Amino acid sequence: AAPTSSVLTLGGHGDVNASGGTYIAYLFATVAGVSKVGSYTGDGNTGKQIDCGFSSGARFILIKASSGSGSWFVWDSVRGIVSGNDPYLQLNSIDAQETSGDNVDPYSAGFIVNGPGNNASGVTYIFYAIA
């Protein structure tokens, strides 16, 4: 069943609901001016602005391609969300942070995406951002 604002229903598949298994569900919500859950369709260009309704930009960004395969990418203000290369983590990898690539840039209302990793033309992406 589709989730509602108060109920998450799991099926019987062993990856999410095996008998005796222990699981964690991370659920995110939009709170005006604080956090934003959303999606966008990539255009393949540098400088696509993602407006989250923030006043001082995003301090945490989680992005995943939803219309195809791809990693869960995370940027945060501790590592640096700057104009230029931004260190990031891939949540589905055991690799250390990657320090090359200008994938995101600061934007006062949210964040900017660049390049093919998170702005490929025609690809739909889901994101969670925190101000």
Tab-separated table of C-alpha atoms in Angstrom:
chain	number	residue	atom	x	y	z
A	1	ALA	CA	0.000	0.000	0.000
A	2	ALA	CA	1.113	3.539	-0.641
A	3	PRO	CA	2.373	5.390	2.446
A	4	THR	CA	0.212	8.046	4.091
A	5	SER	CA	1.173	10.905	6.392
A	6	SER	CA	1.042	8.527	9.365
A	7	VAL	CA	1.385	4.933	8.072
A	8	LEU	CA	4.183	3.099	6.266
A	9	THR	CA	3.093	-0.369	5.099
A	10	LEU	CA	5.711	-3.042	4.399
A	11	GLY	CA	5.258	-6.040	2.171
A	12	GLY	CA	6.514	-9.518	2.939
A	13	HIS	CA	9.801	-9.353	1.008
A	14	GLY	CA	12.784	-10.540	3.039
A	15	ASP	CA	14.820	-7.412	2.259
A	16	VAL	CA	12.406	-5.253	4.248
A	17	ASN	CA	10.271	-7.534	6.405
A	18	ALA	CA	11.830	-10.925	7.109
A	19	SER	CA	10.673	-12.775	10.195
A	20	GLY	CA	13.036	-11.992	13.084
A	21	GLY	CA	14.832	-9.253	11.126
A	22	THR	CA	15.713	-5.873	12.576
A	23	TYR	CA	15.184	-2.822	10.380
A	24	ILE	CA	15.419	0.953	10.515
A	25	ALA	CA	13.226	3.244	8.428
A	26	TYR	CA	14.383	6.807	7.862
A	27	LEU	CA	11.384	9.010	7.114
A	28	PHE	CA	11.780	12.635	6.048
A	29	ALA	CA	9.315	15.520	5.874
A	30	THR	CA	9.236	19.083	4.643
A	31	VAL	CA	9.143	21.745	7.359
A	32	ALA	CA	8.868	25.231	5.859
A	33	GLY	CA	12.170	27.110	6.101
A	34	VAL	CA	13.892	24.170	7.841
A	35	SER	CA	13.837	21.114	5.566
A	36	LYS	CA	12.620	20.183	2.100
A	37	VAL	CA	11.769	16.829	0.535
A	38	GLY	CA	11.377	17.100	-3.196
A	39	SER	CA	12.333	16.058	-6.684
A	40	TYR	CA	13.588	17.624	-9.881
A	41	THR	CA	14.287	16.556	-13.441
A	42	GLY	CA	17.841	17.080	-14.609
A	43	ASP	CA	18.549	19.281	-17.610
A	44	GLY	CA	22.216	18.384	-18.160
A	45	ASN	CA	23.400	21.941	-17.592
A	46	THR	CA	25.563	23.550	-14.938
A	47	GLY	CA	23.805	25.817	-12.465
A	48	LYS	CA	20.303	24.349	-12.020
A	49	GLN	CA	18.823	26.093	-8.970
A	50	ILE	CA	16.776	23.966	-6.565
A	51	ASP	CA	14.548	26.286	-4.531
A	52	CYS	CA	13.819	24.853	-1.073
A	53	GLY	CA	12.348	28.027	0.412
A	54	PHE	CA	15.378	28.600	2.644
A	55	SER	CA	16.838	32.005	3.497
A	56	SER	CA	20.496	31.012	4.027
A	57	GLY	CA	20.986	28.017	1.738
A	58	ALA	CA	21.223	24.289	2.446
A	59	ARG	CA	23.609	22.909	5.069
A	60	PHE	CA	22.836	19.235	4.282
A	61	ILE	CA	21.856	17.763	0.894
A	62	LEU	CA	20.937	14.136	0.093
A	63	ILE	CA	20.302	13.306	-3.599
A	64	LYS	CA	19.450	10.039	-5.404
A	65	ALA	CA	18.405	9.369	-8.987
A	66	SER	CA	14.925	7.859	-8.807
A	67	SER	CA	14.311	7.167	-12.494
A	68	GLY	CA	17.398	4.980	-12.805
A	69	SER	CA	20.203	3.483	-10.820
A	70	GLY	CA	22.617	5.567	-8.851
A	71	SER	CA	24.159	6.231	-5.485
A	72	TRP	CA	22.855	8.157	-2.484
A	73	PHE	CA	25.035	11.306	-2.473
A	74	VAL	CA	25.464	13.505	0.620
A	75	TRP	CA	26.963	16.978	0.927
A	76	ASP	CA	27.092	19.032	4.109
A	77	SER	CA	28.380	22.395	5.257
A	78	VAL	CA	30.992	20.810	7.553
A	79	ARG	CA	32.762	19.275	4.527
A	80	GLY	CA	31.909	22.352	2.477
A	81	ILE	CA	29.144	23.386	0.117
A	82	VAL	CA	31.042	25.985	-1.884
A	83	SER	CA	31.485	27.273	-5.411
A	84	GLY	CA	34.071	24.761	-6.585
A	85	ASN	CA	34.835	21.178	-5.607
A	86	ASP	CA	32.644	19.868	-2.781
A	87	PRO	CA	33.582	16.768	-0.751
A	88	TYR	CA	30.750	14.229	-0.595
A	89	LEU	CA	29.879	10.782	0.689
A	90	GLN	CA	28.012	7.965	-1.006
A	91	LEU	CA	25.767	6.334	1.590
A	92	ASN	CA	25.638	3.026	-0.267
A	93	SER	CA	29.442	2.732	-0.424
A	94	ILE	CA	32.181	1.994	2.083
A	95	ASP	CA	34.554	4.343	0.238
A	96	ALA	CA	36.024	7.401	1.932
A	97	GLN	CA	34.652	10.792	0.993
A	98	GLU	CA	35.287	11.936	-2.556
A	99	THR	CA	36.921	15.345	-2.824
A	100	SER	CA	36.817	16.081	-6.543
A	101	GLY	CA	33.960	17.387	-8.610
A	102	ASP	CA	31.866	20.528	-8.487
A	103	ASN	CA	28.528	18.753	-8.061
A	104	VAL	CA	26.673	21.277	-5.895
A	105	ASP	CA	27.009	24.975	-5.231
A	106	PRO	CA	25.502	27.296	-2.626
A	107	TYR	CA	22.222	29.086	-3.377
A	108	SER	CA	20.455	31.226	-0.772
A	109	ALA	CA	17.038	29.601	-1.341
A	110	GLY	CA	18.387	26.018	-1.451
A	111	PHE	CA	21.216	24.610	-3.571
A	112	ILE	CA	22.536	24.386	-7.137
A	113	VAL	CA	23.269	21.124	-8.971
A	114	ASN	CA	25.895	20.758	-11.679
A	115	GLY	CA	27.022	18.104	-14.057
A	116	PRO	CA	25.997	14.588	-14.964
A	117	GLY	CA	26.167	13.013	-11.482
A	118	ASN	CA	23.125	14.837	-10.144
A	119	ASN	CA	21.740	16.782	-13.104
A	120	ALA	CA	21.765	14.415	-16.085
A	121	SER	CA	19.285	15.412	-18.768
A	122	GLY	CA	15.889	13.738	-18.368
A	123	VAL	CA	16.755	11.913	-15.131
A	124	THR	CA	14.462	12.404	-12.134
A	125	TYR	CA	16.150	12.925	-8.767
A	126	ILE	CA	14.761	12.884	-5.249
A	127	PHE	CA	16.347	15.004	-2.546
A	128	TYR	CA	16.233	15.935	1.114
A	129	ALA	CA	17.772	19.248	2.175
A	130	ILE	CA	18.175	20.887	5.573
A	131	ALA	CA	18.708	24.636	6.040
